[in-house]
XYZ file of C-alpha atoms in Angstrom:
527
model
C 71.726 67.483 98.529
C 72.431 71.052 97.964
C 75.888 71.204 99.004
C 76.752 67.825 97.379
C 75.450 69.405 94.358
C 77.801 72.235 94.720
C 80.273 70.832 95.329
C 80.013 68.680 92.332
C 79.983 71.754 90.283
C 83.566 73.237 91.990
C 85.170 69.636 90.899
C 84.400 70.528 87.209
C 84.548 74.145 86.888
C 87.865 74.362 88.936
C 89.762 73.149 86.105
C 88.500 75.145 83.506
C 91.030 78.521 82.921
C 88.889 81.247 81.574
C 90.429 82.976 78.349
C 87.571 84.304 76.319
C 83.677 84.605 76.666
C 83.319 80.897 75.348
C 85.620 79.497 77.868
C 82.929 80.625 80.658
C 80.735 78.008 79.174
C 77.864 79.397 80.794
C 74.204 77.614 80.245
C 72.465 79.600 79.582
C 74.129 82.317 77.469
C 73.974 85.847 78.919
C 72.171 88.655 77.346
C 75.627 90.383 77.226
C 78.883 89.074 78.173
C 82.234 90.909 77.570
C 85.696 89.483 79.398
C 88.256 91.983 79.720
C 91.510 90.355 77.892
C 94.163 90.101 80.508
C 92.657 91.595 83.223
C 92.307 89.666 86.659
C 90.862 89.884 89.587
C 93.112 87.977 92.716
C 91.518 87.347 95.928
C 91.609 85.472 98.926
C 87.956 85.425 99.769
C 84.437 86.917 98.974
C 83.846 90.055 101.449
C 80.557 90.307 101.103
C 78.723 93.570 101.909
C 76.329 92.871 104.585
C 74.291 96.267 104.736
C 71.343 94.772 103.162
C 68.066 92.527 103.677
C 69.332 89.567 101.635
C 71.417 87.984 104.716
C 69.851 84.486 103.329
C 70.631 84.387 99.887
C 74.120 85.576 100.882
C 74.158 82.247 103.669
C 73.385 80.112 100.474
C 76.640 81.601 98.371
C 78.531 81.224 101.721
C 77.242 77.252 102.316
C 78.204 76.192 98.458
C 81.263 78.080 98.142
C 82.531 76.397 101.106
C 81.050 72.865 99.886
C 83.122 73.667 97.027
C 86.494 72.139 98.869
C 88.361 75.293 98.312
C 89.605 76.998 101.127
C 88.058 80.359 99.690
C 85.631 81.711 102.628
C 82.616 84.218 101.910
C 82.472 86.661 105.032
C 79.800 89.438 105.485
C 81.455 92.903 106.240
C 80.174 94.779 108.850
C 78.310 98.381 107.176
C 81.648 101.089 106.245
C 84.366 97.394 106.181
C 85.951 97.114 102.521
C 84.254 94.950 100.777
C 85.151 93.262 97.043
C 81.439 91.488 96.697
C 79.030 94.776 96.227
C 75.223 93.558 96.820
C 73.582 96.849 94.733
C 69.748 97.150 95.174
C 69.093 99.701 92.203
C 65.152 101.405 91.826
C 63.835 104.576 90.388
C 65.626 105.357 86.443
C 68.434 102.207 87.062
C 65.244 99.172 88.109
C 65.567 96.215 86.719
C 63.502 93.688 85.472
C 62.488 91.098 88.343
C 64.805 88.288 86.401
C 67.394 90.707 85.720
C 70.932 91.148 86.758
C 73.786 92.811 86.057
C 77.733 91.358 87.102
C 80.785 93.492 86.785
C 84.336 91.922 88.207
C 86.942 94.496 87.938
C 90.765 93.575 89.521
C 89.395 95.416 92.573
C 86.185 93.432 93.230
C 82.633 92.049 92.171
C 79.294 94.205 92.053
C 75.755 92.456 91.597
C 73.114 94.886 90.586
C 69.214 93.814 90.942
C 66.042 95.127 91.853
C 64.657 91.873 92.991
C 65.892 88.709 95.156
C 65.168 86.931 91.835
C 67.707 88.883 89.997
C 69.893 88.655 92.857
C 69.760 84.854 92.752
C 70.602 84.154 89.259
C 73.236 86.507 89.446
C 74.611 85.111 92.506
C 74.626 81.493 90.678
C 75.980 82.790 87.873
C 78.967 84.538 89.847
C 79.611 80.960 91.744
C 79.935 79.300 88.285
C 82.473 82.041 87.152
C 84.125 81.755 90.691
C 84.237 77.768 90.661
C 86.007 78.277 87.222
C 88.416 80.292 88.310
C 92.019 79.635 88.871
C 93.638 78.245 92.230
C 97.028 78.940 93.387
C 97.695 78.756 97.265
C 95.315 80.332 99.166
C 94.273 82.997 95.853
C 91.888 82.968 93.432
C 91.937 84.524 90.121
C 89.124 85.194 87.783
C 88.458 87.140 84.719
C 87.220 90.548 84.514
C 84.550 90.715 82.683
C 80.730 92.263 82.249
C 77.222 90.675 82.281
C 74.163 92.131 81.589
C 72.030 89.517 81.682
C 67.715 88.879 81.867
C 65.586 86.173 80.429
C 63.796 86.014 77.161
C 60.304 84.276 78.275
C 58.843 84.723 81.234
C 57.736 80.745 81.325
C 60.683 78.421 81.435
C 59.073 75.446 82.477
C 60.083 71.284 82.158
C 56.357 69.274 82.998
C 57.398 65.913 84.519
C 54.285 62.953 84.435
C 54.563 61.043 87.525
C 50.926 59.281 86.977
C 52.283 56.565 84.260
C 55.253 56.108 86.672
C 56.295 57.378 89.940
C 59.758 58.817 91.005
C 59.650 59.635 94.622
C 60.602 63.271 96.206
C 64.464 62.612 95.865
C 63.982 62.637 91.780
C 62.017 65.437 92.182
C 64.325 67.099 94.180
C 67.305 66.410 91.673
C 65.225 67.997 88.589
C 64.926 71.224 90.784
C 68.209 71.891 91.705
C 69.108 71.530 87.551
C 66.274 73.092 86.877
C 67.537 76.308 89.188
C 71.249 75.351 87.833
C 70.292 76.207 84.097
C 67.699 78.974 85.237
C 64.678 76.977 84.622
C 61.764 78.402 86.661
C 58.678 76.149 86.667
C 58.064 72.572 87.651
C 54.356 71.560 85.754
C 53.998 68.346 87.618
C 51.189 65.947 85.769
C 49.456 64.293 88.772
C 46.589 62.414 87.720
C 45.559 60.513 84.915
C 44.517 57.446 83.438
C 47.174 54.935 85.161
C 47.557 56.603 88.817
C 46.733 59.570 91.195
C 49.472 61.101 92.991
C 48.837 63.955 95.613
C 46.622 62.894 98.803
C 43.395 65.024 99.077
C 42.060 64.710 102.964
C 38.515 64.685 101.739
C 39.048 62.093 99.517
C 41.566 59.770 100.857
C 40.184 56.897 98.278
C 41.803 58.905 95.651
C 44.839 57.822 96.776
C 44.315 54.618 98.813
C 42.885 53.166 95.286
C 43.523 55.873 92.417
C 47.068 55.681 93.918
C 47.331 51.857 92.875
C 48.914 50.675 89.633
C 51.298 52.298 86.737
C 52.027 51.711 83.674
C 53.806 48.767 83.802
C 51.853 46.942 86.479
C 48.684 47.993 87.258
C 48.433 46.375 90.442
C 51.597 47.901 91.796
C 51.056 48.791 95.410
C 49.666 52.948 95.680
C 52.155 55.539 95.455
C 51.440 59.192 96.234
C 52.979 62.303 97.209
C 51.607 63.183 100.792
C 49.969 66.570 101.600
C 53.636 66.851 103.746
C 55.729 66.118 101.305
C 53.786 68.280 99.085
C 55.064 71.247 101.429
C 58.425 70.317 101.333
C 58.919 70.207 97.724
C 56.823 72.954 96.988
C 59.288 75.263 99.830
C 62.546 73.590 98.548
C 61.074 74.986 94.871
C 60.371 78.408 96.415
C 63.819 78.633 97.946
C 64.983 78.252 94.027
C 62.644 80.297 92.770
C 60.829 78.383 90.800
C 57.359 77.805 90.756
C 55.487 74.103 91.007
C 52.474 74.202 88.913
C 50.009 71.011 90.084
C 47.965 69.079 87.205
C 44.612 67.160 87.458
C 44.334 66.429 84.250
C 40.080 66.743 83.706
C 37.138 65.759 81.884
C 39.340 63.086 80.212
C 42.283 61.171 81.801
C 40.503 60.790 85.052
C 40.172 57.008 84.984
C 42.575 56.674 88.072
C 39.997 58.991 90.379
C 36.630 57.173 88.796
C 38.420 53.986 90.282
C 38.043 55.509 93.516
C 34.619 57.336 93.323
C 32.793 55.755 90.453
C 29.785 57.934 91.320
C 31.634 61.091 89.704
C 32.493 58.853 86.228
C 30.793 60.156 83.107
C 32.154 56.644 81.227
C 34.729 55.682 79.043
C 35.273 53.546 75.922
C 36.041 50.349 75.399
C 40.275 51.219 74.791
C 39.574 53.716 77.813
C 37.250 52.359 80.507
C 35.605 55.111 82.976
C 37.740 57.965 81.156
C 35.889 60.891 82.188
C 34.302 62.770 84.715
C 30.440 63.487 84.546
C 29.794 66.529 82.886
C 26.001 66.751 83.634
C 25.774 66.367 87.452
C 26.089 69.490 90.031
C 28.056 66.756 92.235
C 30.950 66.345 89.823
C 31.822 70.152 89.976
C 31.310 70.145 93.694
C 34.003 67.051 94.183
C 36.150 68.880 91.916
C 36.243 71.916 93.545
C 36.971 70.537 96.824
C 39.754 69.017 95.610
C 40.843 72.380 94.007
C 40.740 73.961 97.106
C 43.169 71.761 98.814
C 45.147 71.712 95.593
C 45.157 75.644 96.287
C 46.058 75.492 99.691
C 49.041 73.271 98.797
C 49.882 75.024 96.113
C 50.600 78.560 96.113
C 50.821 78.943 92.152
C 48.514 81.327 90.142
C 48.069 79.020 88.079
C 46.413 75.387 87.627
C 46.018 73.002 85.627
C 42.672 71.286 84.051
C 44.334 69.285 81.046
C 41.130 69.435 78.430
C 42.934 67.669 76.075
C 41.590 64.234 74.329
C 38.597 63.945 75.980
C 37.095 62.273 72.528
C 39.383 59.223 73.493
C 36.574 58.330 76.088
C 33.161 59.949 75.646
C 31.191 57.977 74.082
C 29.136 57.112 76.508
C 27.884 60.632 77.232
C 25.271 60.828 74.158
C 23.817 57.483 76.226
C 23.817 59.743 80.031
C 20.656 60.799 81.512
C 22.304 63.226 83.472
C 24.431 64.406 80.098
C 21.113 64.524 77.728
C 19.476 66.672 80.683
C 22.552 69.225 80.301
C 22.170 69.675 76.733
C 18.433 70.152 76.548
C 18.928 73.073 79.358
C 21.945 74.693 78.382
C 20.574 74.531 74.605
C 24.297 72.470 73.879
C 24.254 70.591 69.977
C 27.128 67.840 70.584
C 29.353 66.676 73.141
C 31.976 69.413 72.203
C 29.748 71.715 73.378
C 29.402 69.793 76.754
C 32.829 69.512 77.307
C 33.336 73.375 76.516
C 30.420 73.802 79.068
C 32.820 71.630 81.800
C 35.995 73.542 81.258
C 34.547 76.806 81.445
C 32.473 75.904 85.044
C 35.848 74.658 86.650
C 37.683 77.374 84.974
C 34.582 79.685 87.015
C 35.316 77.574 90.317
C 39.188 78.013 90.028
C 38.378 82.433 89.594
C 36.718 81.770 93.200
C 39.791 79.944 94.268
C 41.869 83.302 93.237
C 43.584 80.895 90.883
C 43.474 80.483 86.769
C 43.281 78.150 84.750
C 46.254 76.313 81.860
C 44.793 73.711 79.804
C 46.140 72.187 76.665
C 45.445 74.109 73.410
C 41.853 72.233 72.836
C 40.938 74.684 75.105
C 41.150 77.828 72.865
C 37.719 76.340 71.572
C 35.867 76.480 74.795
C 35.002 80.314 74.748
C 37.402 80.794 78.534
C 38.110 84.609 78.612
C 41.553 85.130 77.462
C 42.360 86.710 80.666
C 41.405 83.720 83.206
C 43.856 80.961 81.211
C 46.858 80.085 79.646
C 47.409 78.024 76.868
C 49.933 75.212 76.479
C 50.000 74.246 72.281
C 51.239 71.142 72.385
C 50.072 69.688 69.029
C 52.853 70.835 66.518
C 50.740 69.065 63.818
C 47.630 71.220 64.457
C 49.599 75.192 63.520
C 46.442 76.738 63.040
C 45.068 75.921 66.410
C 48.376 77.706 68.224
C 47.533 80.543 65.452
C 43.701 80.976 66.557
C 44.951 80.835 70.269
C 47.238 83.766 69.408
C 44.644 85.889 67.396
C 42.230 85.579 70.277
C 44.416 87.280 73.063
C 45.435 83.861 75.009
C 48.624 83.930 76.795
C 50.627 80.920 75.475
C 53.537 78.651 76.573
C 55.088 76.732 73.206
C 55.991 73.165 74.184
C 55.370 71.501 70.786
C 55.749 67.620 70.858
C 58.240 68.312 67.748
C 60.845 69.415 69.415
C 59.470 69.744 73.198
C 58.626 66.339 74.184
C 61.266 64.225 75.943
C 59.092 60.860 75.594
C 60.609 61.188 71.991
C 63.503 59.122 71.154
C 66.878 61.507 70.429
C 68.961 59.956 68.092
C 68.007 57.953 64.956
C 69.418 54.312 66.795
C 67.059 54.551 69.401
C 64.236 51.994 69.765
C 62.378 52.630 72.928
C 60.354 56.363 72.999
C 58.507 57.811 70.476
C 58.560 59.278 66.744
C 56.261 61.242 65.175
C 55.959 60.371 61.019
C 59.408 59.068 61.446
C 60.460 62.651 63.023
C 62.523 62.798 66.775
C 63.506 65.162 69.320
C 67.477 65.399 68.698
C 69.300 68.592 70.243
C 70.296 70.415 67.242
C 65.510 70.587 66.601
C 65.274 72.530 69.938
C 68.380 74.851 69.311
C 66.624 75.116 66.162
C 63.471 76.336 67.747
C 63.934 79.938 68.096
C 64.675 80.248 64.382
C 62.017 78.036 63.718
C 59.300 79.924 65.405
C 60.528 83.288 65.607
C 58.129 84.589 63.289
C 55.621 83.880 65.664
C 57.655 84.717 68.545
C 57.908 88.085 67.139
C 54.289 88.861 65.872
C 52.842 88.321 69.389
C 55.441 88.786 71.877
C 53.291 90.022 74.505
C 51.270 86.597 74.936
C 54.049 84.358 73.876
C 54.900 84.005 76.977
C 57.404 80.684 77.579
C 58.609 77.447 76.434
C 58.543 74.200 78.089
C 59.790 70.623 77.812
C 57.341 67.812 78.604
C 58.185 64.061 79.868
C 55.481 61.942 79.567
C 56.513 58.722 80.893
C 54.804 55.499 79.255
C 58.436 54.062 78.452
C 59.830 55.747 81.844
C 59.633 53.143 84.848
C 63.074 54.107 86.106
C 65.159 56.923 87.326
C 67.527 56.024 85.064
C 65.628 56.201 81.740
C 64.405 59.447 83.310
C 67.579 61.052 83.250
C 69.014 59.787 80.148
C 66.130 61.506 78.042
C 66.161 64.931 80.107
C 70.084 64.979 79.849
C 70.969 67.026 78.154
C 68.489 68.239 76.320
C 67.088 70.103 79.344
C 70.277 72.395 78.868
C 69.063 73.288 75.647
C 65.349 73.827 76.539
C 66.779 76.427 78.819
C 69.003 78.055 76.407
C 66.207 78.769 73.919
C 64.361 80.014 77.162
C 66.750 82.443 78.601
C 69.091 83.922 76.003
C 67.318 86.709 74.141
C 69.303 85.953 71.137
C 67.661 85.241 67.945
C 69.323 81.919 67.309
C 71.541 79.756 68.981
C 75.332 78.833 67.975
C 74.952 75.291 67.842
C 78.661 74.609 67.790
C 79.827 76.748 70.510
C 76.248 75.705 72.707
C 77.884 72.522 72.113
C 81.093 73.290 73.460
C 80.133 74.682 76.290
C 77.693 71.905 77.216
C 80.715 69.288 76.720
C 81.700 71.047 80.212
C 78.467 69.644 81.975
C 79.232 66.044 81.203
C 81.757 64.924 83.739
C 79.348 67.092 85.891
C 76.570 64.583 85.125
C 78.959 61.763 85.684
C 79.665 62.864 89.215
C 76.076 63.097 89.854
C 75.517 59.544 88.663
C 73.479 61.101 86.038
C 72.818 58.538 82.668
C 72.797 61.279 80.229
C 72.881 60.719 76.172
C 75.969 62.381 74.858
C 75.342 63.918 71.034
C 78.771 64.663 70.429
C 79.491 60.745 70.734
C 76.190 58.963 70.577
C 78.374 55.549 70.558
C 79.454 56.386 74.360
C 76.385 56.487 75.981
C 74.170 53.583 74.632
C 70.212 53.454 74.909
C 68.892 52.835 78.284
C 65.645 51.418 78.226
């Protein structure tokens, strides 16, 4: 997949001729980037200095530069051979950030400086971009000179994908991480349970699967489908070798309807719109299940990080004031109303994930719940609800911004659009979320140190098909990672644009349905 992916890339980039720093059309935008008019560098391959420990990362380079269908080879010179690829390790006064890189081409040859393989990586993609869109003539290359100095904005760069309404399978999966690594993206918050299906095997609890894994949205007696404690591995690794980190959801005390199909003893109740909905707060059983599945969620899952949902719960509690079990709780932990007892819940598992070495991230109904800033993150979701993202803030929680207005891609994208949702009438269209720094960089700016990332969600109620799935993530996934990386304070919409016309015939070769803004017309609705 990797190399067809590459290759891909070298069929549109090849014909681009690089003239200025907009001709690069790089997504996303650098932190600096300065092309040195008339100045080229000619080569007949990439001599790669091999006196270093990052032999694999180099392989990689060599694998899609050759998948590229250029005869342009990538050779590692032996230590005190010329080389014209320089692989600089830099520490003490001259480290770098772990995301950071810097690229200088000068008409004698490439140098890469970094201080960590992560560095290294993105500035290895971004030199294959600059090389795929570099002239051809014969057996030569020629590319611009130019200089990068280049590191991310946030921290958190994340795209959440909900396979618990509908599943995709491990070859969708694999697709979103190799864009995700393309545009710099670095984690995958994978929703895996909920009210409509679970989706990762637990050995302890194989009903979880065997029944929770039954049923979808749109047919809830569709056979089970789950991701296997194997496959699990695999995509977590081929993540890892992208650097990007997969962050596992069980969504928890609401939402849990799927997993109180298959263990009814653990179900606090539901309502009548949203049978069996939650877990039972007032049993010592519940938090033991839970935590067993944690702990294989841990050992699958190498994140810091995991997370509990906590959002809605009030969907689907009602019958907790009616609970023996519930009523018992309150009269012993002196709790007044069933807030209370689900603040109680989320801050026991967030208690049993601290003995897991692993924190919590919960939607922002947490911030109520008295969690110590330091063991959780905070997702504000609810663009409606300002204050609460303002009283997460003031309380010292580290938060990722992934407001439904403009973050969610279950939103429709252009005013013709019948299928997805609106919000008061209001959409997700590209321009909102290269609007976003401007937007909320008041905020941004007043609490930089725990504004830590952005992220676009997918929830997928009106998703059943691969399809659908890529036509609302393309391209606004592009432009979730430019407000991500680039550490400018807004975005040029019209040369973002430009640039991102590049990555169309690019989605075309990878049989990608995409929505195109530029022409809405072209690319009809797919439902």
């Amino acid at each position: 997949m990797r190399l067809k992916f590459v290759f891909v890339l070298a069929i549109v980039f090849s014909v681009l001729l690089p003239i200025n720093a907009q001709d690069l059309a790089l997504i996303p935008t650098p932190h600096t980037l300065k092309v040195v008019n008339n100045q080229y560098l000619t080569i007949k391959k990439w001599k790669v200095d091999g006196s270093n420990d990052y032999h694999d990362l180099i392989e990689t380079f060599a694998l899609q530069i050759k998948a590229c269908g250029i005869d342009f080879p990538v050779e590692l010179s032996r230590r005190g051979k010329a080389s014209n690829l320089i692989l600089k390790e830099v520490s003490g006064e001259k480290q770098l950030g772990e995301a950071s890189y810097s690229l200088v081409i000068n008409p004698t040859g490439a140098t890469i400086e970094f201080s960590h393989a992560r560095g290294l990586f993105y500035g290895l993609q971004t030199l294959l971009q600059i090389t795929n869109s570099g002239s051809v003539s014969g057996n030569k290359m020629k590319i611009p000179c130019l200089e990068i100095e280049d590191h991310p904005q946030f921290e958190w760069r994340g795209l959440m994908l909900d396979e618990s309404r509908h599943f995709f399978g491990k070859q969708t999966v694999f697709q979103l991480l190799d864009w995700m690594a393309f545009y710099k993206m670095n984690r995958f918050h994978w929703h895996l349970s909920d009210e409509q299906g679970w989706r990762v095997e637990i050995k302890k609890y194989p009903k979880l699967t065997q029944v929770g894994g039954i049923g979808n949205y749109s047919d809830a007696q569709a056979p089970a489908q789950y991701y296997t404690r194997e496959q699990i591995t695999e995509i977590v690794k081929y993540a890892r070798d992208r650097f990007i980190e997969v962050i596992p959801e069980i969504d928890m005390p609401g939402h849990a309807s799927a997993a109180n199909r298959a263990y009814p003893e653990f179900s606090g109740g539901g309502s009548k719109d949203h049978p069996d909905f939650t877990f039972n707060p007032g049993t010592p059983k519940t938090y033991s299940y839970l935590t067993d599945i944690m702990r294989e969620l841990a050992h699958m899952f190498p994140s810091e990080y995991i997370h509990l949902g906590g959002d809605e719960v009030h969907y689907g509690n009602q019958q907790w004031k009616e609970n023996p079990d519930i009523l018992a709780l309150m009269e012993n932990k002196k709790l007044g109303n069933m807030r209370e007892v689900e603040n109680y819940f989320l801050r026991s598992m967030s208690d049993s994930l601290n003995t897991l070495t692993r924190k919590m991230i919960g939607w922002d109904e947490i911030v109520d719940a008295g969690i110590p800033s330091n063991n959780c993150l905070v997702m504000w979701w609810r663009h409606e609800k300002p204050g609460q993202l303002t009283k997460a803030l003031a309380n010292g929680y580290k938060t990722i911004l992934c407001p439904r207005i403009p973050l969610y891609f279950d939103f429709v994208q252009h005013e013709s659009h019948e299928s997805g949702r609106r919000w008061d009438g209001a959409f997700v269209p590209l321009d909102k979320i290269l609007a976003f720094r401007q937007d909320y960089g008041a905020v941004i700016s007043k609490y930089a140190d725990l504004v830590v990332g952005v992220q676009a969600n997918l929830w997928t109620e009106t998703v059943s098909h691969t399809g659908r799935l890529n036509y609302l993530i393309f391209p606004r996934i592009a432009g979730v990672a430019e407000i991500g990386w680039s550490t400018h304070s807004s975005v040029d919409q019209t040369g973002f644009l430009k640039r991102l016309e590049t990555n169309f015939p690019l989605y075309e070769k990878m049989n990608i349905q995409y929505f195109n803004p530029l022409s809405p017309g072209s690319t009809p609705e797919i439902k």
